[in-house]
Coordinates of N, CA and C in Angstrom, one line a residue:
X11 N -11.6 12.8 -1.5 CA -10.4 12.5 -0.7 C -9.5 11.7 -1.6
X12 N -8.2 11.9 -1.6 CA -7.3 11.1 -2.4 C -6.6 10.1 -1.5
X13 N -6.3 8.9 -2.1 CA -5.8 7.8 -1.3 C -4.6 7.2 -2.0
X14 N -3.8 6.5 -1.3 CA -2.8 5.5 -1.8 C -3.3 4.2 -1.4
X15 N -3.1 3.2 -2.3 CA -3.6 1.8 -2.1 C -2.4 0.9 -2.0
X16 N -2.3 0.1 -1.0 CA -1.3 -0.9 -0.8 C -1.9 -2.3 -0.8
X17 N -1.6 -3.1 -1.7 CA -2.2 -4.4 -1.9 C -1.3 -5.5 -1.4
X18 N -1.8 -6.4 -0.7 CA -1.1 -7.6 -0.3 C -1.9 -8.8 -0.7
X19 N -1.4 -9.7 -1.6 CA -2.1 -10.7 -2.2 C -2.2 -12.0 -1.3
X20 N -3.2 -12.8 -1.6 CA -3.3 -14.1 -1.0 C -4.5 -14.4 -0.2
X21 N -4.9 -15.7 -0.2 CA -6.1 -16.1 0.5 C -6.0 -15.9 2.0
X22 N -4.8 -16.4 2.5 CA -4.5 -16.2 4.0 C -4.6 -14.8 4.4
X23 N -4.0 -13.9 3.6 CA -4.0 -12.5 3.8 C -5.4 -11.9 3.9
X24 N -6.2 -12.3 3.0 CA -7.6 -11.8 2.9 C -8.4 -12.3 4.2
X25 N -8.1 -13.5 4.6 CA -8.8 -14.0 5.9 C -8.3 -13.2 7.1
X26 N -7.0 -13.1 7.2 CA -6.5 -12.3 8.4 C -7.0 -10.9 8.4
X27 N -6.9 -10.2 7.3 CA -7.3 -8.8 7.2 C -8.8 -8.7 7.5
X28 N -9.6 -9.7 6.9 CA -11.0 -9.6 7.1 C -11.4 -9.8 8.6
X29 N -10.7 -10.6 9.3 CA -10.9 -10.8 10.8 C -10.5 -9.5 11.5
X30 N -9.4 -8.9 11.2 CA -9.0 -7.7 11.8 C -10.0 -6.6 11.5
X31 N -10.3 -6.4 10.3 CA -11.3 -5.3 9.9 C -12.6 -5.5 10.6
X32 N -13.1 -6.7 10.8 CA -14.3 -7.0 11.5 C -14.2 -6.6 12.9
X33 N -13.1 -6.9 13.6 CA -12.9 -6.6 15.0 C -12.9 -5.0 15.2
X34 N -12.2 -4.3 14.3 CA -12.2 -2.9 14.3 C -13.6 -2.3 14.1
X35 N -14.3 -2.9 13.1 CA -15.7 -2.5 12.8 C -16.6 -2.7 14.0
X36 N -16.5 -3.8 14.7 CA -17.4 -4.0 15.8 C -17.2 -2.9 16.9
X37 N -16.0 -2.4 17.1 CA -15.8 -1.3 18.0 C -16.4 0.0 17.5
X38 N -16.0 0.3 16.2 CA -16.5 1.6 15.6 C -18.0 1.6 15.6
X39 N -18.6 0.5 15.1 CA -20.1 0.5 14.9 C -20.8 0.4 16.3
X40 N -20.2 -0.3 17.2 CA -20.8 -0.5 18.5 C -21.0 0.8 19.2
X41 N -20.1 1.7 19.1 CA -20.2 3.0 19.7 C -21.1 3.9 18.9
X42 N -21.1 3.8 17.6 CA -21.8 4.6 16.7 C -23.3 4.4 16.6
X43 N -23.7 3.1 16.8 CA -25.2 2.8 16.7 C -25.8 2.4 18.0
X44 N -25.1 2.5 19.1 CA -25.7 2.1 20.4 C -27.0 3.0 20.6
X45 N -28.0 2.3 21.0 CA -29.3 3.0 21.3 C -30.1 3.3 20.1
X46 N -29.7 3.0 18.9 CA -30.5 3.3 17.7 C -31.6 2.2 17.5
X47 N -32.7 2.6 17.0 CA -33.9 1.8 16.9 C -33.9 1.1 15.5
X48 N -34.1 -0.2 15.5 CA -34.2 -0.9 14.2 C -35.6 -0.7 13.5
X49 N -35.6 -0.6 12.2 CA -36.9 -0.5 11.5 C -36.8 -1.4 10.3
X50 N -37.9 -2.0 9.9 CA -37.9 -2.9 8.8 C -38.6 -2.2 7.7
X51 N -38.0 -2.1 6.5 CA -38.5 -1.4 5.3 C -38.4 -2.3 4.1
X52 N -39.2 -2.1 3.1 CA -39.0 -2.7 1.8 C -39.0 -1.5 0.9
X53 N -37.8 -1.3 0.3 CA -37.6 -0.2 -0.6 C -37.8 -0.6 -2.1
X54 N -38.4 0.3 -2.8 CA -38.8 -0.1 -4.2 C -38.2 1.0 -5.1
X55 N -37.9 0.6 -6.4 CA -37.4 1.4 -7.4 C -37.9 0.9 -8.7
X56 N -38.5 1.7 -9.6 CA -39.0 1.2 -10.8 C -38.0 0.4 -11.6
X57 N -38.4 -0.8 -12.1 CA -37.6 -1.6 -12.9 C -36.6 -2.5 -12.1
X58 N -36.7 -2.5 -10.8 CA -35.8 -3.3 -10.0 C -36.7 -4.1 -8.9
X59 N -36.1 -5.2 -8.5 CA -36.8 -6.0 -7.4 C -36.8 -5.2 -6.1
X60 N -37.8 -5.4 -5.3 CA -37.8 -4.7 -4.0 C -36.6 -5.1 -3.2
X61 N -36.2 -4.2 -2.3 CA -35.1 -4.4 -1.4 C -35.5 -4.3 0.0
X62 N -35.6 -5.5 0.6 CA -35.9 -5.5 2.1 C -34.7 -5.0 2.9
X63 N -34.9 -4.1 3.8 CA -33.9 -3.5 4.5 C -34.2 -3.4 6.0
X64 N -33.3 -3.7 6.8 CA -33.4 -3.4 8.3 C -32.4 -2.3 8.5
X65 N -32.9 -1.2 9.1 CA -32.0 -0.1 9.3 C -32.2 0.4 10.8
X66 N -31.0 0.6 11.4 CA -31.0 1.2 12.8 C -30.6 2.6 12.6
X67 N -31.5 3.5 13.1 CA -31.2 4.9 13.1 C -31.9 5.7 14.2
X68 N -31.4 6.8 14.5 CA -32.1 7.6 15.6 C -33.4 8.1 15.2
X69 N -33.5 8.5 13.9 CA -34.8 9.0 13.4 C -35.3 8.2 12.2
X70 N -36.5 8.2 12.0 CA -37.1 7.5 10.8 C -36.5 8.2 9.6
X71 N -35.9 7.4 8.7 CA -35.4 8.0 7.4 C -36.5 8.7 6.6
X72 N -36.2 9.8 6.0 CA -37.2 10.5 5.2 C -37.3 9.9 3.9
X73 N -38.3 10.1 3.1 CA -38.5 9.6 1.8 C -37.3 10.1 0.9
X74 N -36.9 11.3 1.1 CA -35.8 11.9 0.3 C -34.5 11.1 0.6
X75 N -34.2 10.8 1.9 CA -33.0 10.1 2.2 C -33.1 8.7 1.7
X76 N -34.2 8.0 1.7 CA -34.4 6.7 1.2 C -34.2 6.7 -0.3
X77 N -34.8 7.7 -1.0 CA -34.7 7.7 -2.4 C -33.2 7.9 -2.9
X78 N -32.4 8.6 -2.1 CA -31.0 8.7 -2.4 C -30.2 7.4 -2.1
X79 N -30.7 6.7 -1.1 CA -30.0 5.5 -0.6 C -30.2 4.3 -1.5
X80 N -31.3 4.2 -2.1 CA -31.7 3.0 -2.9 C -30.7 2.8 -4.0
X81 N -30.4 3.7 -4.9 CA -29.5 3.4 -6.0 C -28.1 3.2 -5.5
X82 N -27.7 3.9 -4.5 CA -26.4 3.8 -3.9 C -26.2 2.3 -3.4
X83 N -27.2 1.8 -2.6 CA -27.1 0.4 -2.1 C -27.0 -0.5 -3.3
X84 N -27.8 -0.4 -4.3 CA -27.7 -1.3 -5.5 C -26.3 -1.2 -6.1
X85 N -25.8 0.0 -6.3 CA -24.4 0.1 -6.9 C -23.4 -0.6 -6.0
X86 N -23.4 -0.3 -4.7 CA -22.4 -0.9 -3.8 C -22.5 -2.4 -3.8
X87 N -23.7 -2.9 -3.7 CA -23.9 -4.4 -3.7 C -23.3 -5.0 -5.0
X88 N -23.6 -4.3 -6.2 CA -23.0 -4.8 -7.4 C -21.5 -4.7 -7.5
X89 N -21.0 -3.6 -7.0 CA -19.5 -3.5 -7.0 C -18.8 -4.5 -6.1
X90 N -19.4 -4.7 -5.0 CA -18.8 -5.7 -4.1 C -18.9 -7.1 -4.7
X91 N -20.0 -7.4 -5.3 CA -20.2 -8.7 -6.0 C -19.2 -8.9 -7.1
X92 N -18.9 -7.8 -7.9 CA -17.9 -7.9 -8.9 C -16.5 -8.2 -8.4
X93 N -16.2 -7.5 -7.3 CA -14.9 -7.7 -6.7 C -14.7 -9.1 -6.2
X94 N -15.7 -9.8 -5.8 CA -15.7 -11.1 -5.2 C -15.5 -12.2 -6.2
X95 N -15.8 -11.9 -7.5 CA -15.7 -12.9 -8.6 C -14.3 -13.4 -8.7
X96 N -14.2 -14.7 -9.0 CA -12.9 -15.3 -9.1 C -12.0 -14.6 -10.1
X97 N -12.5 -14.2 -11.2 CA -11.6 -13.6 -12.3 C -11.7 -12.0 -12.3
X98 N -12.1 -11.5 -11.1 CA -12.3 -10.0 -11.0 C -11.0 -9.2 -11.3
X99 N -11.1 -8.2 -12.0 CA -10.1 -7.2 -12.3 C -10.1 -6.2 -11.2
X100 N -9.1 -6.1 -10.4 CA -9.2 -5.2 -9.2 C -8.6 -3.8 -9.5
X101 N -8.3 -3.5 -10.8 CA -7.8 -2.2 -11.2 C -8.7 -1.1 -10.9
X102 N -10.0 -1.3 -10.8 CA -11.0 -0.3 -10.6 C -11.2 0.0 -9.1
X103 N -10.5 -0.8 -8.2 CA -10.7 -0.6 -6.8 C -10.5 0.9 -6.3
X104 N -9.5 1.6 -6.8 CA -9.3 3.0 -6.3 C -10.5 3.9 -6.7
X105 N -11.1 3.7 -7.8 CA -12.2 4.5 -8.3 C -13.4 4.2 -7.4
X106 N -13.6 2.9 -7.2 CA -14.8 2.4 -6.4 C -14.7 2.9 -5.0
X107 N -13.6 2.7 -4.4 CA -13.4 3.1 -2.9 C -13.5 4.6 -2.8
X108 N -13.0 5.3 -3.7 CA -13.2 6.8 -3.7 C -14.6 7.2 -3.7
X109 N -15.4 6.5 -4.6 CA -16.8 6.8 -4.7 C -17.5 6.4 -3.3
X110 N -17.1 5.3 -2.8 CA -17.7 4.9 -1.5 C -17.5 6.0 -0.4
X111 N -16.3 6.5 -0.3 CA -15.9 7.4 0.7 C -16.4 8.8 0.4
X112 N -16.5 9.2 -0.8 CA -17.0 10.5 -1.2 C -18.5 10.7 -1.1
X113 N -19.2 9.6 -1.1 CA -20.7 9.7 -1.1 C -21.1 10.1 0.4
X114 N -21.8 11.2 0.5 CA -22.2 11.7 1.8 C -23.7 11.3 2.0
X115 N -24.0 11.0 3.2 CA -25.4 10.6 3.6 C -25.9 11.6 4.6
X116 N -25.9 12.9 4.2 CA -26.3 13.9 5.1 C -25.5 13.9 6.4
X117 N -26.1 14.0 7.5 CA -25.5 13.9 8.8 C -25.9 12.6 9.6
X118 N -26.6 11.8 8.8 CA -27.1 10.6 9.4 C -26.1 9.6 10.0
X119 N -26.4 8.9 11.0 CA -25.7 7.8 11.6 C -26.7 6.6 11.5
X120 N -26.3 5.6 10.8 CA -27.2 4.4 10.7 C -26.4 3.2 10.4
X121 N -27.0 2.1 10.7 CA -26.5 0.8 10.3 C -27.6 0.1 9.6
X122 N -27.3 -0.5 8.4 CA -28.4 -1.1 7.6 C -28.0 -2.5 7.1
X123 N -28.9 -3.4 7.0 CA -28.7 -4.7 6.5 C -29.7 -4.9 5.3
X124 N -29.1 -5.0 4.1 CA -29.9 -5.3 2.9 C -30.1 -6.9 2.9
X125 N -31.4 -7.3 3.0 CA -31.7 -8.7 3.2 C -32.0 -9.4 1.8
X126 N -31.7 -10.7 1.8 CA -32.1 -11.5 0.7 C -33.6 -11.5 0.6
X127 N -34.2 -11.1 -0.5 CA -35.6 -11.0 -0.6 C -36.4 -12.4 -0.4
X128 N -35.7 -13.5 -0.7 CA -36.3 -14.8 -0.6 C -36.7 -15.1 0.9
X129 N -36.0 -14.6 1.8 CA -36.3 -14.9 3.2 C -36.3 -13.7 4.2
X130 N -36.5 -12.6 3.6 CA -36.5 -11.3 4.4 C -37.5 -11.4 5.6
X131 N -37.0 -10.9 6.7 CA -37.8 -10.8 7.9 C -38.4 -12.1 8.4
X132 N -37.7 -13.2 8.2 CA -38.1 -14.5 8.7 C -36.9 -15.0 9.5
X133 N -37.1 -16.2 10.2 CA -36.1 -16.8 10.9 C -34.9 -17.3 10.0
X134 N -35.2 -17.4 8.7 CA -34.2 -17.9 7.8 C -33.5 -16.8 7.0
X135 N -33.7 -15.5 7.4 CA -33.2 -14.4 6.7 C -31.7 -14.4 6.6
X136 N -31.2 -13.8 5.5 CA -29.7 -13.7 5.3 C -29.5 -12.3 4.7
X137 N -28.5 -11.6 5.2 CA -28.2 -10.3 4.6 C -27.2 -10.4 3.4
X138 N -27.4 -9.6 2.4 CA -26.5 -9.6 1.3 C -25.5 -8.4 1.3
X139 N -25.8 -7.4 2.2 CA -25.0 -6.3 2.3 C -25.2 -5.6 3.7
X140 N -24.2 -5.3 4.4 CA -24.3 -4.5 5.6 C -23.6 -3.2 5.4
X141 N -24.2 -2.1 5.9 CA -23.6 -0.8 5.7 C -23.6 -0.1 7.1
X142 N -22.5 0.6 7.4 CA -22.4 1.4 8.6 C -22.0 2.8 8.1
X143 N -22.8 3.8 8.6 CA -22.6 5.2 8.3 C -22.6 5.9 9.6
X144 N -21.5 6.7 9.9 CA -21.4 7.5 11.1 C -21.2 9.0 10.7
X145 N -22.1 9.8 11.2 CA -22.1 11.3 10.8 C -22.1 11.5 9.3
X146 N -22.8 10.7 8.6 CA -23.0 10.9 7.2 C -21.9 10.3 6.3
X147 N -20.9 9.7 6.9 CA -19.8 9.1 6.1 C -19.8 7.6 6.3
X148 N -19.5 6.9 5.2 CA -19.4 5.4 5.2 C -18.2 5.0 6.0
X149 N -18.5 4.1 7.0 CA -17.4 3.6 7.8 C -17.3 2.0 7.7
X150 N -18.3 1.4 7.1 CA -18.2 -0.1 6.9 C -19.2 -0.5 5.8
X151 N -18.7 -1.4 5.0 CA -19.5 -2.1 4.0 C -19.0 -3.6 4.1
X152 N -20.0 -4.5 4.1 CA -19.7 -5.9 4.2 C -20.7 -6.7 3.4
X153 N -20.1 -7.5 2.6 CA -20.9 -8.5 1.8 C -20.3 -9.9 2.0
X154 N -20.8 -10.9 1.3 CA -20.4 -12.2 1.6 C -18.9 -12.4 1.5
X155 N -18.2 -11.9 0.6 CA -16.8 -12.1 0.4 C -15.9 -10.9 0.4
X156 N -16.5 -9.8 0.8 CA -15.8 -8.5 0.7 C -16.1 -7.7 2.0
X157 N -15.1 -7.1 2.6 CA -15.4 -6.2 3.7 C -14.5 -4.9 3.5
X158 N -15.1 -3.8 3.7 CA -14.5 -2.5 3.7 C -14.7 -1.8 5.0
X159 N -13.7 -1.3 5.6 CA -13.8 -0.8 7.0 C -12.9 0.4 7.2
X160 N -13.5 1.4 7.9 CA -12.7 2.6 8.3 C -11.9 2.1 9.5
X161 N -10.6 2.2 9.4 CA -9.7 1.7 10.5 C -9.4 2.8 11.5
X162 N -9.2 4.0 11.0 CA -8.9 5.2 11.9 C -9.3 6.4 11.0
X163 N -9.1 7.6 11.5 CA -9.5 8.7 10.7 C -8.9 8.8 9.3
X164 N -7.8 8.3 9.1 CA -7.1 8.4 7.8 C -6.8 7.1 7.0
X165 N -7.3 6.0 7.5 CA -7.0 4.7 6.9 C -8.3 3.8 6.8
X166 N -8.3 3.1 5.7 CA -9.4 2.1 5.5 C -8.8 0.8 5.1
X167 N -9.5 -0.2 5.3 CA -9.1 -1.6 4.9 C -10.1 -2.2 4.0
X168 N -9.7 -3.0 3.0 CA -10.6 -3.7 2.1 C -10.0 -5.1 2.0
X169 N -10.8 -6.1 2.4 CA -10.4 -7.5 2.2 C -11.3 -8.1 1.2
X170 N -10.7 -8.9 0.3 CA -11.5 -9.6 -0.7 C -11.1 -11.0 -0.7
X171 N -12.1 -11.9 -0.3 CA -11.8 -13.3 -0.1 C -11.0 -13.9 -1.2
X172 N -10.0 -14.7 -0.8 CA -9.1 -15.5 -1.7 C -8.3 -14.6 -2.7
X173 N -8.3 -13.3 -2.5 CA -7.5 -12.4 -3.4 C -6.5 -11.7 -2.6
X174 N -6.9 -11.1 -1.4 CA -5.9 -10.4 -0.6 C -6.6 -9.2 0.0
X175 N -5.8 -8.2 0.4 CA -6.4 -7.0 1.1 C -5.6 -5.8 0.7
X176 N -6.3 -4.7 0.9 CA -5.8 -3.3 0.6 C -5.7 -2.6 1.9
X177 N -4.6 -1.9 2.2 CA -4.6 -0.8 3.2 C -4.7 0.4 2.4
X178 N -5.6 1.3 2.7 CA -5.9 2.5 1.9 C -5.7 3.7 2.9
X179 N -4.7 4.5 2.5 CA -4.4 5.7 3.3 C -4.7 7.0 2.6
X180 N -5.1 7.9 3.4 CA -5.4 9.3 2.9 C -4.1 9.9 2.5
X181 N -4.0 10.5 1.3 CA -2.8 11.2 0.9 C -2.5 12.4 1.8
X182 N -3.5 13.0 2.3 CA -3.3 14.2 3.2 C -2.6 13.7 4.4
X183 N -2.9 12.5 5.0 CA -2.3 12.0 6.2 C -0.8 11.7 5.8
X184 N -0.5 11.1 4.7 CA 0.9 10.8 4.3 C 1.7 12.1 4.2
X185 N 1.1 13.1 3.6 CA 1.9 14.4 3.5 C 2.1 15.0 4.9
X186 N 1.1 14.9 5.8 CA 1.3 15.4 7.1 C 2.4 14.6 7.8
X187 N 2.4 13.3 7.7 CA 3.5 12.5 8.3 C 4.9 12.8 7.8
X188 N 5.0 13.1 6.5 CA 6.2 13.5 5.9 C 6.7 14.8 6.4
X189 N 5.8 15.7 6.6 CA 6.1 17.1 7.1 C 6.6 17.0 8.6
X190 N 6.0 16.1 9.4 CA 6.4 15.9 10.8 C 7.9 15.3 10.8
X191 N 8.2 14.5 9.8 CA 9.6 13.9 9.8 C 10.6 14.9 9.3
X192 N 10.2 15.9 8.6 CA 11.2 16.9 8.0 C 11.7 17.9 9.0

């Protein structure tokens, strides 16, 4: 999918956008994951630390699905961490967002929390990444200082703490709107 990116800078902008994106996400995910069962897993990959994960899904994820999910989760967590750095260069945002939206997760609908390994599955646990997928498509990604949210069928939002926010629109939607005006 091709997008146009509209950036609005500033710490206040990032806070406002983050609050708005979170409220939209609560509605989207609330309807998408209602009734799904939580499962606690620890995912492993050679050469990497284990990844404790709590995942809500209608069906137990298969080993093939989990094998595909592990490197994607690591990549997304790293990309969001890079964006949140004080001196981050945001010129790669279009490439990263396109990768996030183009990655298909079968037809699965799930919500997952990647937990800090130091306190996973305890009263002191903290998540390092939250992921929402509806019908195989990423609709929400949230880390400590970055939130990415599907706002409607053709728009996404990305807020990065203390930097600003992006409104991300599908090029197809823009062309359709222009055709309606003509």
